[in-house]
Amino acid sequence: RMKVTSQWKDLMTDINMTSFETFFSLVSSEDKASTVRPGVIARDQHGMEKLYPIMIVPGLTTTGLELWKGKPCAKAYFKQRLWGTMSMFSSLALMDTECWLEHISLNETSGLDPEGIKVRPAQGLDNVEYFIPGFWVWAKIVESLADIGYDASDLQVSPYDWRLSPAKLQERDGMFTRLKHALESSFEVHGKAACVLAHSYGDTLLRYFMTWVESDQGGKAGKGWVNKHIHRYVNIAGPLLGVPKAVTGVTAGETSDSIWLPDLASFLPDRSILSRSGRAQWFRSMSSGSFLLPQGGTTFWGDSTSAPDDSEETRDSPFSYGTFACIGGDDIGFGRNESAVRDCAALTITDAIKLMFHRGGKALRMNYGMQDVQAAYSQEKVVQPKEKTSEVWGHPLLDPLPHAPDLKMYCFYGVGKQTERSYVLKYDEEADLLMIDTSVDDPSVQIENG
């Protein structure tokens, strides 16, 4: 995948439709030419075969989104992908800029469908196997599972609209009701509990679901349902304490390596959705962002003096990862503590999230339900609520896992990978937007491109 991404970026420097075709032909042929089949090795050399049914809950941005109802400007794209597959490139290239942005965004205060627009997740395993041709997501895992005997009868997926928060996914699409019925049906057919593989935001949704399904406020299945229906829970890079890039995405429209939009900008430079302001507008409409924000305040993320994950380099310097953002440029109308580091204003994670809401305004606070979950990510000390309500479901610092003594949990995370942790930001007065100052490089404290 890293190799494919590198080829993608090289070709994007001189993009046209011919190079698009060249790129996808290149990566697809390389993919097909691969003779390494982990599933075949597991079957032939280790005698591995299928045992428990499997349910996949995919991650953020990896489920395709289709247009079911739209404005006149989008009438040619009925049931076409606005997100995922080559149809996305067609809609990006040919649809009016404001039209595409209007249809891919949600109502900025309710976090649900804008009036007259209905975009829904595509269904089926093939929907999550490849994001676009040549860029696989679940394809290799599905292939390997098929090699040891799985097929569509015991390998299922729970696709969803990743723009929505868990509560809104249930409210609009009945996601958790459907997942509950799917796991119950699987148990009836196979006589065994299922193994659930959850990636990224899908892990957040699964943890939310395990509380919802047994709660009287949710699925009303009662205690013991999880223990009976879920045999193994596999967390693949779940954002348990949130992710820093969620803050810069909403505040500055930064995407980095998340969804490739910076690379697409070289293909469609005049499209406002590819501008930082357009992306910030889109991200602010996505209520799922409230469950991706860093949680636990300075207790977990540190302050300007120290952080739990400071490296050897930062411990011996005046810089700490606890300085989540260092902001230079003109005053942006928000109270800050002055820092001696880099002659800019230092913000802790708590300060940065408050700044995000300050710049996002009332609409963002309403969409995120800030009044209910603010304690999870903005207080200096995490305070357990007196009563466990649906507002805290899925928040790992406030919502414990269900009582399921037979359930085993596995966690898979990348090790030794460069990861975004803190930022040097600057204020663009003309665009009225914060942005990462990519001119800043300081190897001594592991700062690269801001």
Steps between C-alpha positions, in 0.01 A plus 500: 500500500787737576643427157168568332467831685848602382414419139177693540679812618757480221232478235293777659775751420407486132148369505259454214251227416765300314724489806198403710452198277873430505510518876208267561622260234843498665387435855228255401737289288760507778235394748381212279856387434570445869542130572507528879169376640510500882174305512639225278812477717286486815284225349769285336787536744318550829173318445293808577132495412193705576334458837298801619286731284650845447350849495704795367435855621711719266675826584464868424466591129523138379128446436379635168225764504226505233261776396134395538337842487643834397454846358461558123875561466565137602219323315747321269663326797207303645634184673854604401783515752581845632764327709705196397571328166568680173151654512632734769756641257231544236275693738790709627612587150165561332252610768476866594734565793242642736258225402744222594582665832133556579418133438795344685448726804237464770282761669744706706284511815303173497775285348236323288383526138473848350155575361444327166818290519546134589844334490526145634771234549549243226444139602689171474854373553626639170409845630781489760761290322646782288472875549591553135656255253848406616454627857381210709348533845345165599564315172807307615331394824188387316717307253694329779183407686355357178815289458432326833136433417293811568232627261209744506301276734741540791695817410289813521551875519311778677544807274398840632508873428826599670400867506249437781544459874387168651173643633415654164587177316238324711251785472518529122604154378429265792859380474521331839159337468616352171833387648319338793271305267793400276697355793192325638426352158861387466478325837179322400647383168845393621431421865806703599580852607674720243845658486466872435784682322474876554731755339556865596168679561333161463657404833335803664168392354542143624575613855196729485292209367604262779361744758197594290388142434475405868361832625135567573552831316628318191457146368340370822666160456612485862827399664668200346409574137856601408648197673266272304526655154858636474778243538797722418538876464792614284589869525705609198643848564197617693525867614442423868621840624431682175735621228679839480423546129128521585568843652700634206248355256213697650703811587716528190356262240821298514478139383863391477505129412140436608302517177745620231328829429827700493614276213171541317551876512762471227238332279216744573668819626196721440262291710411672828440167673871440465584830665562498873194716564280263298632198687458672837138576412440136407670358810305730732177350368615148594384413852728193500781745576376537857603139565844545344614797709786436746352414838628539853646851483849568630483196728557276199641740241734710715566875522774739390748349748456127443291225347480124571627419150785752480798351316861508611553795268214707642584418863839664450355810329261784591243341268238248620237308309262640762518824302238374259510809282744788470331791323673794341362786289248770582269486799208267428275624777550221751670514839832314508802452723822634352773244441875547488519228235520618138369845597139396461194427712495152657171312531441179691254248359230655720578849366500372141158337532358814658646699209342256256156557651563873521570520128231246409232701677159401632425267209800277577413485869143401419607238246754344739266509802780672688290559809474124557848364430733794563629342823641211303753707314536853631522483878838479668370213712260238373190489719277195492132593456267424790265318266601306189295638212515450124713816463805317639464174304812424300725739696768271649572727798133510599349178365649163608483189286202270564516209743589218260736251669526277189582784262864550406628826356799546270657836411711563189694824462792606283832527683790723401287695251519878472183637656360851520510620859536879514513788253647837414213710367472841339207727435402583142323834533373507142335157533415554869633153570772334701732276305802280568822691441668248273814714478599401854746212532687425821646147503636553852145474635353292215307783334457433128297723264337670799 
